[in-house]
Coordinates of C-alpha atoms in Angstrom, one line a residue:
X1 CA 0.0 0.0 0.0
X2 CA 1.4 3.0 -1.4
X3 CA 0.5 6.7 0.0
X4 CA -1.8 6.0 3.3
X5 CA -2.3 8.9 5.7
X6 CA -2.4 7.9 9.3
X7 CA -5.8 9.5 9.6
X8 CA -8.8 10.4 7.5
X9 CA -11.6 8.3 5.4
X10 CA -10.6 7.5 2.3
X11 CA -12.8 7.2 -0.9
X12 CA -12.5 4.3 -2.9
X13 CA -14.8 5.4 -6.0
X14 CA -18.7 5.6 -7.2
X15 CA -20.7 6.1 -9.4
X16 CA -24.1 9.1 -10.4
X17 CA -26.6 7.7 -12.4
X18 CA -27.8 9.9 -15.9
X19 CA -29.7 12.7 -13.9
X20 CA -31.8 13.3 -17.7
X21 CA -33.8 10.0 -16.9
X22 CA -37.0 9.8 -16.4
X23 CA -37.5 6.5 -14.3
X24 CA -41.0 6.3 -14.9
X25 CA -40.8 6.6 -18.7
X26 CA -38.6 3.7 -18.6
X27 CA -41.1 1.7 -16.4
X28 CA -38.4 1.6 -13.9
X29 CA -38.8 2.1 -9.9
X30 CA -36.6 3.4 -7.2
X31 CA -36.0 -0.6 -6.4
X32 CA -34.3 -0.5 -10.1
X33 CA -32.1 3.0 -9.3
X34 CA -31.3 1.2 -6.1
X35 CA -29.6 -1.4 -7.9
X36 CA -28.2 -0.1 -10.7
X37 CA -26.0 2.2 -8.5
X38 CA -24.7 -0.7 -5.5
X39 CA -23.4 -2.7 -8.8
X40 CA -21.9 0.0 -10.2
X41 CA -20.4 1.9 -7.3
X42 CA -18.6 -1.5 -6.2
X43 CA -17.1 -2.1 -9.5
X44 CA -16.1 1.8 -10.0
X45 CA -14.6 1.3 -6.0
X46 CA -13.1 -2.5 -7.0
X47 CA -14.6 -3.7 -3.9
X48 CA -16.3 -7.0 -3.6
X49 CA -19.7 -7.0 -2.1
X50 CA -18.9 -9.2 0.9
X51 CA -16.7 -6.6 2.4
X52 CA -19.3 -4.2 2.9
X53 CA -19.5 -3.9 6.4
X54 CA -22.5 -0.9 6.6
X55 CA -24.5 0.7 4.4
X56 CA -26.4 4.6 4.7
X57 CA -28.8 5.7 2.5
X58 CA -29.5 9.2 1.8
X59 CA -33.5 10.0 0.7
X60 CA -35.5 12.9 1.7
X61 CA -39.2 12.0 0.2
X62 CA -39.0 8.4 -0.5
X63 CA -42.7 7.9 0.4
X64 CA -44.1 10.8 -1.1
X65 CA -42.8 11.0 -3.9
X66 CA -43.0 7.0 -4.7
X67 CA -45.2 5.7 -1.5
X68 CA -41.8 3.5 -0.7
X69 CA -40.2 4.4 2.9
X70 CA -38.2 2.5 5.0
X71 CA -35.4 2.5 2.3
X72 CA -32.5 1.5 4.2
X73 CA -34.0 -2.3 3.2
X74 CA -33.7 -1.5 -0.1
X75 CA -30.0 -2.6 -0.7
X76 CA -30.6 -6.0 0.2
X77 CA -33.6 -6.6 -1.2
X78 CA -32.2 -5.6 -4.6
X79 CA -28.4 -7.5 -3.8
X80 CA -29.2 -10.8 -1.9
X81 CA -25.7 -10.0 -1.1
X82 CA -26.2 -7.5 1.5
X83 CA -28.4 -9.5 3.0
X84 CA -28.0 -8.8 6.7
X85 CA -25.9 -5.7 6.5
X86 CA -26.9 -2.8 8.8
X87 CA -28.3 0.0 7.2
X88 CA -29.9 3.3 7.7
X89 CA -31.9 5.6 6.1
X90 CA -31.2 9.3 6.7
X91 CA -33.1 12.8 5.7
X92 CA -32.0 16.3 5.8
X93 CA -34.1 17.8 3.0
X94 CA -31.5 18.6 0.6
X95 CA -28.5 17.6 2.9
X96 CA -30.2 14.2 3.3
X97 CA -27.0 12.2 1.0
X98 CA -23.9 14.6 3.1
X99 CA -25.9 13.1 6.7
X100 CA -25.6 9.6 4.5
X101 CA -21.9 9.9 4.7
X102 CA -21.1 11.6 8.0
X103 CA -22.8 8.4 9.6
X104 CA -20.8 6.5 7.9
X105 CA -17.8 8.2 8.5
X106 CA -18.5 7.7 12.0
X107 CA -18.9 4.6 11.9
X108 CA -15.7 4.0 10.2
X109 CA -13.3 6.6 12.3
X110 CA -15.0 4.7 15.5
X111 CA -13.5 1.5 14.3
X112 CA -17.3 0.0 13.8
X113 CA -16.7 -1.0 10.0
X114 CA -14.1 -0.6 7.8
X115 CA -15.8 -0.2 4.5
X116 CA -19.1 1.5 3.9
X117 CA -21.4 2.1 0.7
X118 CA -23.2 5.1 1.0
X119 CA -26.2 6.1 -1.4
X120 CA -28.4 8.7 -2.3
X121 CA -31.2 8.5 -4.6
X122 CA -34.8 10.2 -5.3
X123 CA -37.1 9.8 -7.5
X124 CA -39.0 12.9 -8.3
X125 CA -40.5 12.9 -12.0
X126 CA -42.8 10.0 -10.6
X127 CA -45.7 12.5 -10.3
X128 CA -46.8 16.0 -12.2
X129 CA -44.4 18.9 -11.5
X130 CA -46.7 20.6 -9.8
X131 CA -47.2 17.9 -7.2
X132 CA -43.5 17.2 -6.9
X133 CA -43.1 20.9 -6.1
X134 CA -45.6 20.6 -3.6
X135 CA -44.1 17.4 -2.3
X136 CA -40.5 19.3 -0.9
X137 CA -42.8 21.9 1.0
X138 CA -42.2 19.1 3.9
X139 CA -38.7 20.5 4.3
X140 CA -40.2 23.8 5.7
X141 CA -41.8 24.5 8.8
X142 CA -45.5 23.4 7.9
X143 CA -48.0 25.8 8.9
X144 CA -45.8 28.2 10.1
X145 CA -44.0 29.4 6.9
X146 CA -44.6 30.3 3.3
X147 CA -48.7 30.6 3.6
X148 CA -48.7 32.7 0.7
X149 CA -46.3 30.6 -1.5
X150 CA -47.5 29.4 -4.7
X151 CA -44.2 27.5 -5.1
X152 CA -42.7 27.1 -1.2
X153 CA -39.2 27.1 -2.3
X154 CA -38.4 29.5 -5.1
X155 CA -40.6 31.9 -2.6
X156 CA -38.1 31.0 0.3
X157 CA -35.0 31.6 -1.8
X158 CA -36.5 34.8 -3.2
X159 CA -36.7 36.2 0.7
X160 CA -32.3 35.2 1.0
X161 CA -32.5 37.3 -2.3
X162 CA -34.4 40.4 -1.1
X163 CA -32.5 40.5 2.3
X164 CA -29.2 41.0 0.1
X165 CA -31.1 43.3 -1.5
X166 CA -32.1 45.3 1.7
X167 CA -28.5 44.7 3.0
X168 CA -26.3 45.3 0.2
X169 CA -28.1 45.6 -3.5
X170 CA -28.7 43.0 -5.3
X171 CA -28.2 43.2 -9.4
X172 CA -31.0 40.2 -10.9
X173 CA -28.2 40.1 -13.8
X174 CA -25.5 38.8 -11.0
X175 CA -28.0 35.8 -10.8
X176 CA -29.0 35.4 -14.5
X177 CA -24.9 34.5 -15.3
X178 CA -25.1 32.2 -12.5
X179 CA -27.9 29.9 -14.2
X180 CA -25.9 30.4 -17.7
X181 CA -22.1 29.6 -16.2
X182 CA -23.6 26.2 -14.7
X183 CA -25.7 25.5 -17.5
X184 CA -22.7 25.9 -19.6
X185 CA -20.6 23.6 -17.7
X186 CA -23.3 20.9 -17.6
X187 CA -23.2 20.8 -21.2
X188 CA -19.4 18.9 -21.0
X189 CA -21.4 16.3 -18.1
X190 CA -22.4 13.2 -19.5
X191 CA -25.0 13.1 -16.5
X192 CA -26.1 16.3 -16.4
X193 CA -29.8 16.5 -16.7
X194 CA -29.7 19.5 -19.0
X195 CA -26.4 19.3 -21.0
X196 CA -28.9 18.4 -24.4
X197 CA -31.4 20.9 -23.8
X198 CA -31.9 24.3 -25.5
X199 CA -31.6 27.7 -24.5
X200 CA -32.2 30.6 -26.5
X201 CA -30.8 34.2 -25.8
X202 CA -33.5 35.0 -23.5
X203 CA -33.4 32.1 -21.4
X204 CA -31.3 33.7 -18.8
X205 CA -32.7 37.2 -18.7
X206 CA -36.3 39.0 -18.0
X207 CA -38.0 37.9 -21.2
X208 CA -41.3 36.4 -19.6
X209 CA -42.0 34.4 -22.4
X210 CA -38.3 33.2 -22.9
X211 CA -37.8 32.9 -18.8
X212 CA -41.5 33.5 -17.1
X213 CA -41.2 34.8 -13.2
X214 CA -41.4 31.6 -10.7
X215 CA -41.6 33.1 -7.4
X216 CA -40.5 37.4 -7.1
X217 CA -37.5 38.0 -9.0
X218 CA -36.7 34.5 -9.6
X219 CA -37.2 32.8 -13.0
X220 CA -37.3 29.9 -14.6
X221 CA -33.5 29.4 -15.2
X222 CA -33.0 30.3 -11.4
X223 CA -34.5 27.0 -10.3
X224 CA -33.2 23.6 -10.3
X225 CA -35.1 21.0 -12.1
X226 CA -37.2 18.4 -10.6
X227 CA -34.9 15.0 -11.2
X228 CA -34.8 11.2 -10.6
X229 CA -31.2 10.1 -10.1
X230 CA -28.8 8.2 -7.4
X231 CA -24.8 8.4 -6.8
X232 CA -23.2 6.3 -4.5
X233 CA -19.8 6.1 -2.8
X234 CA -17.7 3.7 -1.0
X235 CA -15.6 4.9 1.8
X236 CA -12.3 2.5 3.6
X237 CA -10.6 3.3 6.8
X238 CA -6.8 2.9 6.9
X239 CA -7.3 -0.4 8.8
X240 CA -9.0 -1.7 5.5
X241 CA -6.4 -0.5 3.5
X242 CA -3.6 -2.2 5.8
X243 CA -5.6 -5.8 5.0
X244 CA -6.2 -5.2 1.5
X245 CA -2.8 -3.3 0.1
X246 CA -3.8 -1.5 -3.1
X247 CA -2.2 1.8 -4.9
X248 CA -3.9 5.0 -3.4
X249 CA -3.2 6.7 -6.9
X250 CA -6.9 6.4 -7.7
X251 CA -8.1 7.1 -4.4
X252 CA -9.1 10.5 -2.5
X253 CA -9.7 11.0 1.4
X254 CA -12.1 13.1 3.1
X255 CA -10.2 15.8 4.8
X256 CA -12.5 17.9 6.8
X257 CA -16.1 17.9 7.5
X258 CA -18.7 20.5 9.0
X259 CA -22.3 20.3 10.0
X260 CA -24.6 22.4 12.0
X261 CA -28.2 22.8 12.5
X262 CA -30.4 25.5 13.0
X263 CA -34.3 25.9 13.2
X264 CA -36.8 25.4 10.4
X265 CA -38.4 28.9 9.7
X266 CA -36.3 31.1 7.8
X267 CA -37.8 34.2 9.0
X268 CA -36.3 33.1 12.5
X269 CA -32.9 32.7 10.8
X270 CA -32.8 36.3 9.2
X271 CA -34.3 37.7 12.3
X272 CA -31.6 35.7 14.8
X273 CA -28.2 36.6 12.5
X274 CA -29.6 40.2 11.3
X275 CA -26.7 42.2 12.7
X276 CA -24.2 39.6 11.4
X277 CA -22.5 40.6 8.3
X278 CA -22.9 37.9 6.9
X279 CA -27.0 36.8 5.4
X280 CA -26.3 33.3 7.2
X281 CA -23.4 32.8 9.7
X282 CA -23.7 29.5 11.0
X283 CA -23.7 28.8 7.1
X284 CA -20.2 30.0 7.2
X285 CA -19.1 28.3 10.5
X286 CA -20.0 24.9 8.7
X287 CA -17.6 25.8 6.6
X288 CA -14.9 26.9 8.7
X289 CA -15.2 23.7 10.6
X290 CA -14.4 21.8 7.3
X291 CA -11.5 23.9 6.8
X292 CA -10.3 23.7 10.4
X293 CA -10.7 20.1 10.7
X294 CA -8.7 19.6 6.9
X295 CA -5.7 21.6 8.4
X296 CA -6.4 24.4 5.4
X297 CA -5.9 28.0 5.5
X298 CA -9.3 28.7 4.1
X299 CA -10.9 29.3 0.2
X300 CA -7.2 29.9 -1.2
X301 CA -6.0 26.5 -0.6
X302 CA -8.8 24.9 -2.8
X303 CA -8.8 24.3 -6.1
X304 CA -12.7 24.1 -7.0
X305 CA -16.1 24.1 -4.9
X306 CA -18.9 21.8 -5.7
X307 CA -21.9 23.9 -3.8
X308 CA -25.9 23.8 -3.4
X309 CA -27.2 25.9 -6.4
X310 CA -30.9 24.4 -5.5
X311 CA -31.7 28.4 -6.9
X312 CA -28.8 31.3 -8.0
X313 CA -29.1 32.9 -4.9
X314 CA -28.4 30.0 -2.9
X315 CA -24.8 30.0 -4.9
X316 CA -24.5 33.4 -5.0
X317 CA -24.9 33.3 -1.0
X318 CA -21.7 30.3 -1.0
X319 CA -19.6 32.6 -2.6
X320 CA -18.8 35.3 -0.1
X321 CA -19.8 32.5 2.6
X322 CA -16.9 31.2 1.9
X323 CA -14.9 33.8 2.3
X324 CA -14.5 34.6 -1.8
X325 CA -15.3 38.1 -1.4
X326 CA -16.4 39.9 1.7
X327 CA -19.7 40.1 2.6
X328 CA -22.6 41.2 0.2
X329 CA -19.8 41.4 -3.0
X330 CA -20.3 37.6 -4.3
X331 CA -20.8 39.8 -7.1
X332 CA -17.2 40.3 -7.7
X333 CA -16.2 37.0 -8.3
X334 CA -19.5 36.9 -11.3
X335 CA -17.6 39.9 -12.3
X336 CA -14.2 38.8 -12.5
X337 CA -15.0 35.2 -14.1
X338 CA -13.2 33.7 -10.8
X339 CA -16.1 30.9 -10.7
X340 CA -15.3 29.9 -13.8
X341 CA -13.3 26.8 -15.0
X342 CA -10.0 28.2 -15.4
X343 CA -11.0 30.9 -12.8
X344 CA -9.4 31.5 -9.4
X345 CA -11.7 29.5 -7.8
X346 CA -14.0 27.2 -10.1
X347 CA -18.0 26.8 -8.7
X348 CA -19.6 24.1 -9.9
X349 CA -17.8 22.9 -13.0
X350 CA -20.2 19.8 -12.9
X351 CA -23.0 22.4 -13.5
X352 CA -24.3 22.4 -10.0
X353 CA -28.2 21.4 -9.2
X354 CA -29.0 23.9 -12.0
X355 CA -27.3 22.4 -15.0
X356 CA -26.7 19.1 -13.5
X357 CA -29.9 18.6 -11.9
X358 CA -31.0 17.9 -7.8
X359 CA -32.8 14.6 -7.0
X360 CA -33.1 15.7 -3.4
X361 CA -31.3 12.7 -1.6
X362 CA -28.6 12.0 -3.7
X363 CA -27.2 16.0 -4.2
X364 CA -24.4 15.3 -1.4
X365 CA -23.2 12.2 -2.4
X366 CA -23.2 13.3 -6.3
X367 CA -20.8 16.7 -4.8
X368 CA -18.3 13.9 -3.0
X369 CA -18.0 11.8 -5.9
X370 CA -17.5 15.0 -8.2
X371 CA -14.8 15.9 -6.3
X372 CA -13.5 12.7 -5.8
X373 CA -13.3 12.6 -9.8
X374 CA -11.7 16.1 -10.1
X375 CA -8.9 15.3 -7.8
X376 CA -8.4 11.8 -9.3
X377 CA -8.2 13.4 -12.8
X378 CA -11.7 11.8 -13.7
X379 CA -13.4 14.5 -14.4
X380 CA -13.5 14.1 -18.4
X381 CA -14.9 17.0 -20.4
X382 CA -15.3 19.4 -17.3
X383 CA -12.2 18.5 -15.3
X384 CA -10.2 21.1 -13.5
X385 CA -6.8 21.1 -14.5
X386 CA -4.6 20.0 -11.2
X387 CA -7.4 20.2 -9.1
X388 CA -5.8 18.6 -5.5
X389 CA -8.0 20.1 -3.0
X390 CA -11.5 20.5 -3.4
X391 CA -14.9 21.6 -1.2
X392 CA -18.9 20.8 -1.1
X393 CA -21.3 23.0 0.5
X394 CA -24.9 20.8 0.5
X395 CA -27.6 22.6 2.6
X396 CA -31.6 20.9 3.0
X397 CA -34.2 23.6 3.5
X398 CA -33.5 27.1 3.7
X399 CA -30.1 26.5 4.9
X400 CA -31.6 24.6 8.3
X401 CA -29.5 21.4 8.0
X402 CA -26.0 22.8 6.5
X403 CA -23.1 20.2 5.7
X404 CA -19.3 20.7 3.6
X405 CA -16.6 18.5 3.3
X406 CA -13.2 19.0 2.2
X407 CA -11.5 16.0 -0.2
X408 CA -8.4 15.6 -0.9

């Protein structure tokens, strides 16, 4: 065994799904996403299924979406293989595939398990758009937020907008060349769920016809798509690697992890944090944790960020969160093409939840493995040239449940 760190969780490979399926047009289930994605992220990882010791499933709506809970069985029933292997099911909203794999980080660093398959999957093109929207209001506080929402989250995400707005300005163009840069990258994404779709020159701009109003001053093009799709990863501990000697080359480790939690209504959050310069602080303290725990000086010593873009504000809020530009001037990195592949710091060069597309559950795990790509050099068409350090930021709700990780 070549290159082992004495500490840290090391990811062995995985595999994302096409996020342009439609499951349902295929006559295909969640059971058949399921187990499409264990065979596949074991052969990507080389590891043979008996040395999965746990599994942890990431899925936000299962049973609304689909009627089918209690998917932490799924595995096994799909792979008699797994039969008998513990697994869990875990939901954060958005952040539901990240929780996935700090529980089974845990697990590993605790000395539980040694090697863990982590999933994320949701199917969400099951039912009428509409009704899927409708489904993901669950994530907010119910009853006690968004009463006059036709759509409950573009209406949340326009709020973070207007509160930078009151703050510190907000230019609706700043947000229109986010949509188009991810868009643009997910066109070199063999997965991405819109890289074959068309876009005329109004599609990122106030035409109503070209890019009708959602939810206030968000548009079409401002809002991730609704999207079936699953990635999956398999982590090893060091003590796995000792018993099984294998070349690291094609192998990244998680370097630093942070999580926090915060309450459900995001009038309480703005309310709360309102003298902070920053929209959502304990946004930023995930982050720092990451950065602390991964023994890096901060945004400077990464080479790209894979970050929740569920609408252009949410990514437009990442950028001076972490620490890109001060507070309330994420603008100036739109500015300055710094986000860009080839920029100073390159956002999203999968194409984010925009371009890519954001089946709830899976969203974390899909950011891992996309780093894990770029700083294996398997990025293809979209990889960033030397990438050795990269970050996720994967937030569920309106920022409630907040997780990053730093690979390496």
């Amino acid at each position: 065994m070549s290159g082992v760190n004495a500490e840290g969780v090391w990811i062995a490979g995985g595999y994302q799904s096409d996020f342009a399926r439609n499951l349902t047009r295929e006559d295909r289930n969640i059971a058949d996403l399921v187990a499409e994605t264990v065979t596949e992220t074991l052969r990507d990882a080389r590891i043979d299924v008996a040395d999965v010791g746990v599994i942890h499933v990431g899925n936000a709506f299962g049973q609304l979406y689909t009627g089918q809970g209690h998917l932490g069985g799924m595995p096994a029933s799909v792979l008699p293989e797994l039969w008998g292997i513990p697994a869990t099911r875990h939901d954060g909203a958005c952040a539901s595939g990240s929780l996935a794999v700090l529980a089974a980080m845990a697990d590993l660093e605790a000395g539980r398990y040694d090697c863990a398959l982590v999933l994320g999957v949701e199917l969400e093109r099951c039912v009428p758009g509409d009704a899927g929207t409708r489904v993901m209001n669950a994530a907010a506080w119910v009853g006690q937020e968004g009463a006059d929402a036709k759509y409950m989250w573009p209406y949340m995400f326009d709020k973070i907008a207007d509160e930078y707005d009151r703050r510190y300005g907000l230019d609706d163009e700043h947000l229109r060349a986010i949509a188009e840069l991810n868009i643009r990258n997910a066109r070199a994404n063999p997965n991405a769920q819109t890289r074959n779709r068309t876009y005329g020159p109004g599609s990122f701009g106030p035409d109503e016809a070209a890019n009708p109003v959602v939810e206030g001053r968000l548009r079409r093009t401002d809002c991730s798509p609704l999207t079936d799709g699953a990635a999956g990863v398999v982590l090893l501990s060091n003590r796995y690697l000792s018993r099984h000697p294998r070349t690291v080359d094609d192998m990244s480790r998680i370097l630093g992890w942070g999580h926090r939690t915060v309450g459900l209504s995001l009038s309480g959050k703005l309310a709360r944090d309102g003298d902070d310069p920053l929209v959502m602080p304990h946004v930023r303290a995930t982050i720092v944790d990451a950065f602390e725990r991964s023994g890096i000086g901060g945004v400077r010593d990464l080479d790209l960020i894979e970050t929740h873009d569920c609408f252009t504000v949410s990514e437009y809020l990442a950028v001076d969160h972490f620490g890109i530009t001060s507070p309330g001037r994420s603008w100036q990195a739109i500015e300055n093409g710094d986000l860009e592949i080839g920029g100073r710091i390159p956002m999203n060069p999968s194409g984010g939840l925009l371009g890519g597309g954001h089946p709830v559950g899976a969203t974390g795990v899909r950011m891992l493995l996309d780093c894990h790509r770029q700083i294996t050099g398997r990025a293809g068409d979209y990889q960033v040239p030397g990438a050795t350090r990269a970050a996720t930021l994967n937030i569920g709700g309106s920022t409630t449940t907040t997780v990053s990780f730093v690979v390496g």
